[in-house]
PDB file of C-alpha atoms in Angstrom:
ATOM      1  CA  MET A1247     -19.560 -22.079   8.924  1.00 42.00           C
ATOM      2  CA  LEU A1248     -18.045 -19.007  10.137  1.00 45.00           C
ATOM      3  CA  SER A1249     -15.495 -19.814  12.350  1.00 43.00           C
ATOM      4  CA  ASP A1250     -13.922 -17.275  15.065  1.00 44.00           C
ATOM      5  CA  ARG A1251     -10.445 -16.574  12.722  1.00 45.00           C
ATOM      6  CA  PRO A1252     -11.480 -13.713  10.609  1.00 46.00           C
ATOM      7  CA  GLU A1253      -9.061 -14.376   7.948  1.00 45.00           C
ATOM      8  CA  ARG A1254     -10.633 -16.983   6.738  1.00 49.00           C
ATOM      9  CA  ILE A1255     -13.955 -15.264   6.187  1.00 56.00           C
ATOM     10  CA  SER A1256     -14.650 -14.369   2.426  1.00 76.00           C
ATOM     11  CA  TRP A1257     -16.836 -11.319   1.680  1.00 80.00           C
ATOM     12  CA  ALA A1258     -18.986 -14.104   0.598  1.00 85.00           C
ATOM     13  CA  ALA A1259     -19.825 -15.256   3.598  1.00 85.00           C
ATOM     14  CA  TYR A1260     -20.668 -12.277   4.718  1.00 89.00           C
ATOM     15  CA  TRP A1261     -23.237 -11.141   1.830  1.00 91.00           C
ATOM     16  CA  GLU A1262     -24.849 -14.594   2.521  1.00 92.00           C
ATOM     17  CA  LEU A1263     -25.088 -13.809   6.384  1.00 91.00           C
ATOM     18  CA  LEU A1264     -26.445 -10.735   5.275  1.00 94.00           C
ATOM     19  CA  MET A1265     -29.018 -12.123   3.256  1.00 94.00           C
ATOM     20  CA  ASN A1266     -29.649 -15.001   5.655  1.00 94.00           C
ATOM     21  CA  LEU A1267     -30.462 -11.831   8.362  1.00 94.00           C
ATOM     22  CA  THR A1268     -32.485 -10.068   6.390  1.00 94.00           C
ATOM     23  CA  ARG A1269     -34.673 -13.218   5.442  1.00 92.00           C
ATOM     24  CA  ARG A1270     -34.922 -14.326   8.646  1.00 92.00           C
ATOM     25  CA  GLU A1271     -36.629 -10.560   9.544  1.00 91.00           C
ATOM     26  CA  VAL A1272     -38.880 -10.419   6.566  1.00 90.00           C
ATOM     27  CA  LYS A1273     -40.312 -13.611   7.463  1.00 88.00           C
ATOM     28  CA  GLY A1274     -40.492 -13.470  10.746  1.00 86.00           C
ATOM     29  CA  ARG A1275     -42.551 -10.112  10.498  1.00 82.00           C
ATOM     30  CA  TYR A1276     -44.867 -11.406   7.891  1.00 79.00           C
ATOM     31  CA  THR A1277     -45.183 -15.061   7.672  1.00 77.00           C
ATOM     32  CA  GLN A1278     -47.656 -15.528  10.407  1.00 68.00           C
ATOM     33  CA  SER A1279     -49.653 -12.050  10.182  1.00 68.00           C
ATOM     34  CA  LEU A1280     -52.610 -12.143   8.299  1.00 64.00           C
ATOM     35  CA  PHE A1281     -52.247  -9.224   6.387  1.00 69.00           C
ATOM     36  CA  GLY A1282     -48.563 -10.431   5.779  1.00 70.00           C
ATOM     37  CA  ILE A1283     -47.070  -7.347   3.438  1.00 77.00           C
ATOM     38  CA  GLY A1284     -50.163  -5.186   3.587  1.00 80.00           C
ATOM     39  CA  TRP A1285     -49.414  -3.880   6.855  1.00 79.00           C
ATOM     40  CA  ALA A1286     -46.662  -2.328   5.200  1.00 81.00           C
ATOM     41  CA  ILE A1287     -48.954  -0.466   3.318  1.00 89.00           C
ATOM     42  CA  ALA A1288     -51.358   0.184   5.717  1.00 88.00           C
ATOM     43  CA  GLN A1289     -49.095   2.318   8.819  1.00 90.00           C
ATOM     44  CA  PRO A1290     -48.167   4.940   6.001  1.00 92.00           C
ATOM     45  CA  LEU A1291     -51.871   4.879   4.167  1.00 92.00           C
ATOM     46  CA  ALA A1292     -53.750   5.134   7.433  1.00 94.00           C
ATOM     47  CA  THR A1293     -51.433   8.137   8.666  1.00 94.00           C
ATOM     48  CA  MET A1294     -52.178   9.789   5.516  1.00 94.00           C
ATOM     49  CA  ALA A1295     -55.667   9.302   5.934  1.00 94.00           C
ATOM     50  CA  VAL A1296     -55.566  11.369   9.290  1.00 95.00           C
ATOM     51  CA  PHE A1297     -53.095  13.718   7.908  1.00 95.00           C
ATOM     52  CA  THR A1298     -55.341  14.772   5.196  1.00 94.00           C
ATOM     53  CA  LEU A1299     -58.318  15.353   7.682  1.00 94.00           C
ATOM     54  CA  VAL A1300     -56.367  17.262  10.229  1.00 93.00           C
ATOM     55  CA  PHE A1301     -53.733  18.997   8.271  1.00 91.00           C
ATOM     56  CA  SER A1302     -55.750  19.810   4.968  1.00 88.00           C
ATOM     57  CA  ARG A1303     -59.200  19.700   5.621  1.00 85.00           C
ATOM     58  CA  LEU A1304     -59.140  20.903   9.163  1.00 84.00           C
ATOM     59  CA  ALA A1305     -56.009  23.103   9.284  1.00 85.00           C
ATOM     60  CA  ALA A1306     -55.815  24.145   5.692  1.00 87.00           C
ATOM     61  CA  ILE A1307     -52.197  23.499   4.997  1.00 91.00           C
ATOM     62  CA  PRO A1308     -50.904  23.604   1.343  1.00 88.00           C
ATOM     63  CA  SER A1309     -49.943  21.300  -0.726  1.00 91.00           C
ATOM     64  CA  GLY A1310     -48.439  23.325  -3.764  1.00 89.00           C
ATOM     65  CA  GLY A1311     -51.665  22.846  -5.732  1.00 89.00           C
ATOM     66  CA  ALA A1312     -51.499  18.693  -5.519  1.00 94.00           C
ATOM     67  CA  PRO A1313     -53.510  16.489  -4.073  1.00 95.00           C
ATOM     68  CA  TYR A1314     -52.886  16.459  -0.167  1.00 96.00           C
ATOM     69  CA  PRO A1315     -53.141  12.432   0.110  1.00 95.00           C
ATOM     70  CA  LEU A1316     -50.298  12.260  -2.622  1.00 95.00           C
ATOM     71  CA  PHE A1317     -48.576  15.032  -1.300  1.00 96.00           C
ATOM     72  CA  ALA A1318     -48.124  13.471   1.993  1.00 96.00           C
ATOM     73  CA  TYR A1319     -48.344  10.090   1.411  1.00 96.00           C
ATOM     74  CA  ALA A1320     -45.151  10.555  -1.167  1.00 95.00           C
ATOM     75  CA  ALA A1321     -43.268  11.934   2.569  1.00 96.00           C
ATOM     76  CA  LEU A1322     -44.764   9.435   4.362  1.00 96.00           C
ATOM     77  CA  VAL A1323     -43.488   6.123   2.556  1.00 96.00           C
ATOM     78  CA  PRO A1324     -39.453   7.204   3.357  1.00 97.00           C
ATOM     79  CA  TRP A1325     -40.408   8.445   6.435  1.00 97.00           C
ATOM     80  CA  PHE A1326     -41.365   5.437   7.770  1.00 96.00           C
ATOM     81  CA  PHE A1327     -38.527   3.637   6.194  1.00 97.00           C
ATOM     82  CA  PHE A1328     -36.437   5.413   8.204  1.00 98.00           C
ATOM     83  CA  SER A1329     -38.587   5.642  11.536  1.00 97.00           C
ATOM     84  CA  ASN A1330     -39.146   1.373  11.488  1.00 95.00           C
ATOM     85  CA  SER A1331     -35.481   0.892  10.281  1.00 97.00           C
ATOM     86  CA  VAL A1332     -34.106   3.139  13.602  1.00 97.00           C
ATOM     87  CA  ASN A1333     -36.387   1.509  15.573  1.00 95.00           C
ATOM     88  CA  SER A1334     -36.007  -2.209  15.174  1.00 94.00           C
ATOM     89  CA  GLY A1335     -32.418  -1.524  14.447  1.00 96.00           C
ATOM     90  CA  THR A1336     -31.600  -0.101  17.854  1.00 97.00           C
ATOM     91  CA  LEU A1337     -32.229  -3.763  19.572  1.00 95.00           C
ATOM     92  CA  SER A1338     -30.979  -5.443  16.688  1.00 95.00           C
ATOM     93  CA  LEU A1339     -27.650  -6.337  18.835  1.00 94.00           C
ATOM     94  CA  ILE A1340     -29.479  -6.796  21.708  1.00 94.00           C
ATOM     95  CA  THR A1341     -32.170  -9.266  19.746  1.00 92.00           C
ATOM     96  CA  TYR A1342     -29.110 -10.769  18.035  1.00 91.00           C
ATOM     97  CA  ARG A1343     -27.201 -11.647  21.524  1.00 89.00           C
ATOM     98  CA  ASN A1344     -26.316 -14.975  21.191  1.00 88.00           C
ATOM     99  CA  ILE A1345     -24.618 -14.794  17.938  1.00 88.00           C
ATOM    100  CA  VAL A1346     -23.032 -11.939  18.598  1.00 87.00           C
ATOM    101  CA  THR A1347     -21.364 -12.962  21.811  1.00 85.00           C
ATOM    102  CA  LYS A1348     -20.071 -16.723  20.373  1.00 83.00           C
ATOM    103  CA  THR A1349     -19.313 -15.806  16.474  1.00 79.00           C
ATOM    104  CA  TYR A1350     -16.900 -13.850  14.889  1.00 82.00           C
ATOM    105  CA  PHE A1351     -18.513 -11.689  12.055  1.00 87.00           C
ATOM    106  CA  PRO A1352     -18.829  -7.759  11.451  1.00 91.00           C
ATOM    107  CA  ARG A1353     -20.893  -6.667  13.830  1.00 92.00           C
ATOM    108  CA  GLU A1354     -22.594  -3.892  11.624  1.00 95.00           C
ATOM    109  CA  ILE A1355     -24.273  -6.642   9.604  1.00 95.00           C
ATOM    110  CA  VAL A1356     -26.979  -7.204  12.500  1.00 95.00           C
ATOM    111  CA  PRO A1357     -28.280  -3.314  12.400  1.00 96.00           C
ATOM    112  CA  LEU A1358     -27.520  -3.671   8.838  1.00 97.00           C
ATOM    113  CA  ALA A1359     -29.878  -6.387   8.238  1.00 96.00           C
ATOM    114  CA  GLN A1360     -32.801  -4.615   9.782  1.00 96.00           C
ATOM    115  CA  VAL A1361     -32.345  -1.439   7.176  1.00 97.00           C
ATOM    116  CA  CYS A1362     -32.488  -3.926   4.419  1.00 96.00           C
ATOM    117  CA  SER A1363     -35.081  -6.097   5.426  1.00 95.00           C
ATOM    118  CA  ARG A1364     -37.327  -2.827   5.757  1.00 95.00           C
ATOM    119  CA  LEU A1365     -36.869  -2.148   1.536  1.00 96.00           C
ATOM    120  CA  VAL A1366     -39.422  -4.761   1.264  1.00 93.00           C
ATOM    121  CA  ASP A1367     -41.800  -2.387   3.234  1.00 93.00           C
ATOM    122  CA  LEU A1368     -40.428   0.623   0.998  1.00 95.00           C
ATOM    123  CA  ALA A1369     -40.989  -1.230  -2.521  1.00 94.00           C
ATOM    124  CA  ALA A1370     -44.601  -2.584  -0.850  1.00 92.00           C
ATOM    125  CA  SER A1371     -45.291   0.633   0.165  1.00 93.00           C
ATOM    126  CA  ALA A1372     -43.714   2.599  -3.426  1.00 93.00           C
ATOM    127  CA  GLY A1373     -46.610   0.144  -5.328  1.00 92.00           C
ATOM    128  CA  LEU A1374     -49.479   1.990  -3.408  1.00 92.00           C
ATOM    129  CA  TYR A1375     -47.910   5.017  -4.489  1.00 93.00           C
ATOM    130  CA  ALA A1376     -48.091   4.524  -7.863  1.00 93.00           C
ATOM    131  CA  LEU A1377     -51.116   3.713  -7.964  1.00 94.00           C
ATOM    132  CA  LEU A1378     -52.193   6.747  -6.354  1.00 93.00           C
ATOM    133  CA  MET A1379     -50.263   8.448  -8.953  1.00 93.00           C
ATOM    134  CA  ILE A1380     -52.283   6.701 -11.646  1.00 94.00           C
ATOM    135  CA  TYR A1381     -55.990   7.629  -9.700  1.00 94.00           C
ATOM    136  CA  TYR A1382     -54.817  11.747  -9.750  1.00 93.00           C
ATOM    137  CA  GLY A1383     -53.683  11.370 -12.933  1.00 93.00           C
ATOM    138  CA  ILE A1384     -49.924  12.876 -12.548  1.00 91.00           C
ATOM    139  CA  GLY A1385     -47.313  10.969 -14.935  1.00 90.00           C
ATOM    140  CA  LEU A1386     -43.670  11.249 -14.423  1.00 91.00           C
ATOM    141  CA  GLY A1387     -41.210  13.704 -15.824  1.00 93.00           C
ATOM    142  CA  PRO A1388     -37.672  13.507 -16.859  1.00 96.00           C
ATOM    143  CA  TRP A1389     -36.797  14.538 -13.254  1.00 96.00           C
ATOM    144  CA  ALA A1390     -37.878  11.311 -11.829  1.00 96.00           C
ATOM    145  CA  LEU A1391     -34.837   9.666 -12.812  1.00 97.00           C
ATOM    146  CA  LEU A1392     -33.401  11.180  -9.563  1.00 97.00           C
ATOM    147  CA  LEU A1393     -35.403   8.947  -7.742  1.00 96.00           C
ATOM    148  CA  PRO A1394     -32.569   6.723  -6.918  1.00 97.00           C
ATOM    149  CA  LEU A1395     -30.087   9.497  -5.565  1.00 97.00           C
ATOM    150  CA  PHE A1396     -33.050  10.030  -2.773  1.00 98.00           C
ATOM    151  CA  ILE A1397     -33.232   6.795  -1.921  1.00 97.00           C
ATOM    152  CA  VAL A1398     -29.716   6.158  -1.870  1.00 98.00           C
ATOM    153  CA  MET A1399     -29.438   8.838   0.876  1.00 98.00           C
ATOM    154  CA  LEU A1400     -32.282   7.662   2.584  1.00 98.00           C
ATOM    155  CA  VAL A1401     -30.714   4.574   3.222  1.00 98.00           C
ATOM    156  CA  ALA A1402     -27.787   5.668   3.432  1.00 98.00           C
ATOM    157  CA  PHE A1403     -28.752   7.869   6.746  1.00 98.00           C
ATOM    158  CA  ALA A1404     -30.867   5.141   7.908  1.00 98.00           C
ATOM    159  CA  VAL A1405     -27.801   2.879   8.418  1.00 98.00           C
ATOM    160  CA  GLY A1406     -25.495   5.775   9.874  1.00 97.00           C
ATOM    161  CA  VAL A1407     -28.491   6.355  12.605  1.00 98.00           C
ATOM    162  CA  THR A1408     -29.044   2.849  13.272  1.00 98.00           C
ATOM    163  CA  LEU A1409     -25.477   2.245  13.453  1.00 97.00           C
ATOM    164  CA  VAL A1410     -24.956   4.968  16.450  1.00 97.00           C
ATOM    165  CA  THR A1411     -28.200   3.933  18.129  1.00 97.00           C
ATOM    166  CA  SER A1412     -27.720   0.247  18.318  1.00 97.00           C
ATOM    167  CA  SER A1413     -23.997   0.949  19.403  1.00 96.00           C
ATOM    168  CA  VAL A1414     -24.557   3.254  21.992  1.00 96.00           C
ATOM    169  CA  ASN A1415     -28.125   0.845  23.203  1.00 96.00           C
ATOM    170  CA  VAL A1416     -25.594  -1.947  24.096  1.00 94.00           C
ATOM    171  CA  PHE A1417     -24.425  -0.415  26.998  1.00 94.00           C
ATOM    172  CA  TYR A1418     -27.445   2.139  28.000  1.00 93.00           C
ATOM    173  CA  ARG A1419     -30.627   0.097  27.497  1.00 90.00           C
ATOM    174  CA  ASP A1420     -32.997   3.418  28.061  1.00 90.00           C
ATOM    175  CA  VAL A1421     -31.376   4.854  24.647  1.00 94.00           C
ATOM    176  CA  ASN A1422     -34.236   2.697  22.887  1.00 93.00           C
ATOM    177  CA  PRO A1423     -37.218   4.645  24.644  1.00 95.00           C
ATOM    178  CA  VAL A1424     -35.667   7.733  23.901  1.00 96.00           C
ATOM    179  CA  VAL A1425     -35.149   6.512  20.344  1.00 96.00           C
ATOM    180  CA  GLN A1426     -38.895   5.845  20.494  1.00 95.00           C
ATOM    181  CA  ILE A1427     -39.757   9.446  21.400  1.00 96.00           C
ATOM    182  CA  GLY A1428     -36.858  11.324  19.460  1.00 96.00           C
ATOM    183  CA  LEU A1429     -38.667   9.963  16.319  1.00 96.00           C
ATOM    184  CA  GLN A1430     -42.455  10.742  17.486  1.00 94.00           C
ATOM    185  CA  LEU A1431     -40.940  14.665  17.538  1.00 95.00           C
ATOM    186  CA  TRP A1432     -38.983  14.177  14.445  1.00 96.00           C
ATOM    187  CA  LEU A1433     -42.019  13.285  12.423  1.00 95.00           C
ATOM    188  CA  TYR A1434     -43.444  16.741  13.251  1.00 93.00           C
ATOM    189  CA  LEU A1435     -39.963  18.520  12.388  1.00 94.00           C
ATOM    190  CA  THR A1436     -39.731  17.115   9.292  1.00 96.00           C
ATOM    191  CA  PRO A1437     -41.981  18.558   6.307  1.00 96.00           C
ATOM    192  CA  VAL A1438     -44.248  15.521   6.081  1.00 96.00           C
ATOM    193  CA  ALA A1439     -47.110  16.965   6.413  1.00 95.00           C
ATOM    194  CA  TYR A1440     -46.446  20.332   4.993  1.00 95.00           C
ATOM    195  CA  PRO A1441     -44.323  21.839   2.998  1.00 95.00           C
ATOM    196  CA  LEU A1442     -40.908  23.184   3.922  1.00 94.00           C
ATOM    197  CA  SER A1443     -42.416  26.407   2.485  1.00 91.00           C
ATOM    198  CA  ALA A1444     -44.580  26.839   5.236  1.00 92.00           C
ATOM    199  CA  VAL A1445     -42.082  27.374   8.203  1.00 93.00           C
ATOM    200  CA  SER A1446     -41.114  30.434   8.797  1.00 91.00           C
ATOM    201  CA  GLU A1447     -38.008  31.548   7.204  1.00 90.00           C
ATOM    202  CA  ARG A1448     -36.412  32.048  10.727  1.00 91.00           C
ATOM    203  CA  TYR A1449     -36.745  28.302  11.873  1.00 92.00           C
ATOM    204  CA  GLN A1450     -35.972  27.153   7.785  1.00 91.00           C
ATOM    205  CA  PRO A1451     -31.874  26.881   8.767  1.00 91.00           C
ATOM    206  CA  PHE A1452     -32.723  24.628  11.793  1.00 92.00           C
ATOM    207  CA  PHE A1453     -34.785  22.177   9.355  1.00 93.00           C
ATOM    208  CA  LEU A1454     -31.510  22.225   6.852  1.00 92.00           C
ATOM    209  CA  LEU A1455     -29.842  20.575   9.007  1.00 94.00           C
ATOM    210  CA  ASN A1456     -32.358  17.459   9.190  1.00 96.00           C
ATOM    211  CA  PRO A1457     -31.154  15.311   6.177  1.00 97.00           C
ATOM    212  CA  LEU A1458     -34.598  13.906   5.974  1.00 97.00           C
ATOM    213  CA  THR A1459     -36.174  17.531   4.971  1.00 97.00           C
ATOM    214  CA  ALA A1460     -34.088  16.752   1.882  1.00 97.00           C
ATOM    215  CA  ILE A1461     -35.049  13.398   0.880  1.00 98.00           C
ATOM    216  CA  VAL A1462     -38.775  14.270   1.638  1.00 97.00           C
ATOM    217  CA  GLU A1463     -38.708  17.866  -0.341  1.00 97.00           C
ATOM    218  CA  GLY A1464     -36.004  15.883  -3.131  1.00 97.00           C
ATOM    219  CA  LEU A1465     -39.135  13.282  -3.770  1.00 97.00           C
ATOM    220  CA  ARG A1466     -41.824  15.726  -4.067  1.00 96.00           C
ATOM    221  CA  ALA A1467     -40.362  17.626  -6.305  1.00 97.00           C
ATOM    222  CA  VAL A1468     -39.026  15.188  -8.463  1.00 97.00           C
ATOM    223  CA  LEU A1469     -42.427  12.878  -8.166  1.00 95.00           C
ATOM    224  CA  VAL A1470     -45.533  14.956  -7.434  1.00 95.00           C
ATOM    225  CA  PHE A1471     -44.429  18.069  -8.886  1.00 96.00           C
ATOM    226  CA  GLY A1472     -42.272  16.922 -12.002  1.00 95.00           C
ATOM    227  CA  ARG A1473     -39.324  19.911 -11.216  1.00 96.00           C
ATOM    228  CA  ALA A1474     -36.170  19.762 -10.408  1.00 97.00           C
ATOM    229  CA  PRO A1475     -34.852  19.285  -6.679  1.00 97.00           C
ATOM    230  CA  ASP A1476     -33.548  22.157  -4.363  1.00 95.00           C
ATOM    231  CA  TRP A1477     -29.700  21.687  -5.067  1.00 96.00           C
ATOM    232  CA  THR A1478     -28.517  23.294  -2.205  1.00 95.00           C
ATOM    233  CA  LEU A1479     -30.670  21.466  -0.340  1.00 95.00           C
ATOM    234  CA  VAL A1480     -29.561  18.075  -1.500  1.00 97.00           C
ATOM    235  CA  ALA A1481     -25.954  18.868  -1.681  1.00 97.00           C
ATOM    236  CA  THR A1482     -25.955  20.390   2.606  1.00 96.00           C
ATOM    237  CA  SER A1483     -28.240  16.808   3.479  1.00 97.00           C
ATOM    238  CA  SER A1484     -25.666  14.864   1.201  1.00 97.00           C
ATOM    239  CA  ALA A1485     -22.565  16.094   2.683  1.00 97.00           C
ATOM    240  CA  LEU A1486     -23.987  15.879   5.998  1.00 97.00           C
ATOM    241  CA  ILE A1487     -25.076  12.247   5.601  1.00 98.00           C
ATOM    242  CA  ALA A1488     -21.538  11.374   4.341  1.00 98.00           C
ATOM    243  CA  THR A1489     -19.951  12.816   7.427  1.00 98.00           C
ATOM    244  CA  LEU A1490     -22.730  10.624   9.844  1.00 97.00           C
ATOM    245  CA  LEU A1491     -22.278   7.802   7.922  1.00 97.00           C
ATOM    246  CA  VAL A1492     -18.375   7.640   8.295  1.00 97.00           C
ATOM    247  CA  PHE A1493     -18.729   8.650  12.525  1.00 97.00           C
ATOM    248  CA  ALA A1494     -21.264   5.887  12.527  1.00 97.00           C
ATOM    249  CA  LEU A1495     -18.744   3.563  11.355  1.00 96.00           C
ATOM    250  CA  VAL A1496     -15.970   4.268  13.279  1.00 96.00           C
ATOM    251  CA  MET A1497     -17.575   4.773  16.377  1.00 96.00           C
ATOM    252  CA  PHE A1498     -19.225   1.477  15.694  1.00 96.00           C
ATOM    253  CA  LYS A1499     -15.949  -0.382  15.397  1.00 93.00           C
ATOM    254  CA  ARG A1500     -14.422   1.093  18.163  1.00 93.00           C
ATOM    255  CA  MET A1501     -17.193   0.008  20.108  1.00 93.00           C
ATOM    256  CA  ASP A1502     -17.527  -3.581  18.478  1.00 91.00           C
ATOM    257  CA  LYS A1503     -14.854  -5.160  20.814  1.00 87.00           C
ATOM    258  CA  TYR A1504     -16.955  -4.312  23.572  1.00 88.00           C
ATOM    259  CA  PHE A1505     -20.209  -5.855  22.392  1.00 89.00           C
ATOM    260  CA  ALA A1506     -19.457  -9.558  23.738  1.00 83.00           C
ATOM    261  CA  ASP A1507     -18.604  -8.681  27.309  1.00 84.00           C
ATOM    262  CA  VAL A1508     -21.272  -6.079  27.430  1.00 85.00           C
ATOM    263  CA  ILE A1509     -24.227  -8.052  26.075  1.00 79.00           C
TER     264      ILE A1509
END
């Protein structure tokens, strides 16, 4: 059992706590759900259908020669992982106020568990993406070996943003609705429904400051088009993500000691 003396707590115990919280989140989300894990697939799938109708059929948005449903879904999978992680992670410290206020442990485990639990959704959605590739007759090329790189970037970015929003939300409860509105706008400011090449050169520098741009464009490049990603874009986003992650960890640890008093 975790005690109030941190020096006696092993990293194994922290890891066990992380896994237990992750399992609890996954079970709580799907155990009593009629469709279970199917909801993880339904969300990007339904959005893909709407995007295909609106952006491909009506607005004639280019997809670089790839089938638009595959083009859109390749971006929606990482987007919903990020969005859902931040949404649930922002409220996580409040949701688990009982253990946050009564037990010593690294508090960052709580929002981290939210991100880890969404990896199950990511895996389920990726499974459907594999079926779509088979349906459209598109195989994986050697550049697909870079897939883990973009997954690591995606998870790191989600963790960084979630640490910031969850910690600030402890002190200002209106952070959560602001985050929800921000994520709705963020979707359209990320090249999910359209390629980055469709953005005017005048505005592209602003899109480059969004790490999700490199992740989405990179995944499309290596999976859908079977080509190398834009390495300048990847390097820029990697630096931004690393900076954010360090900043988020430092900020979280400095605010950590006040959580129990404020919650």
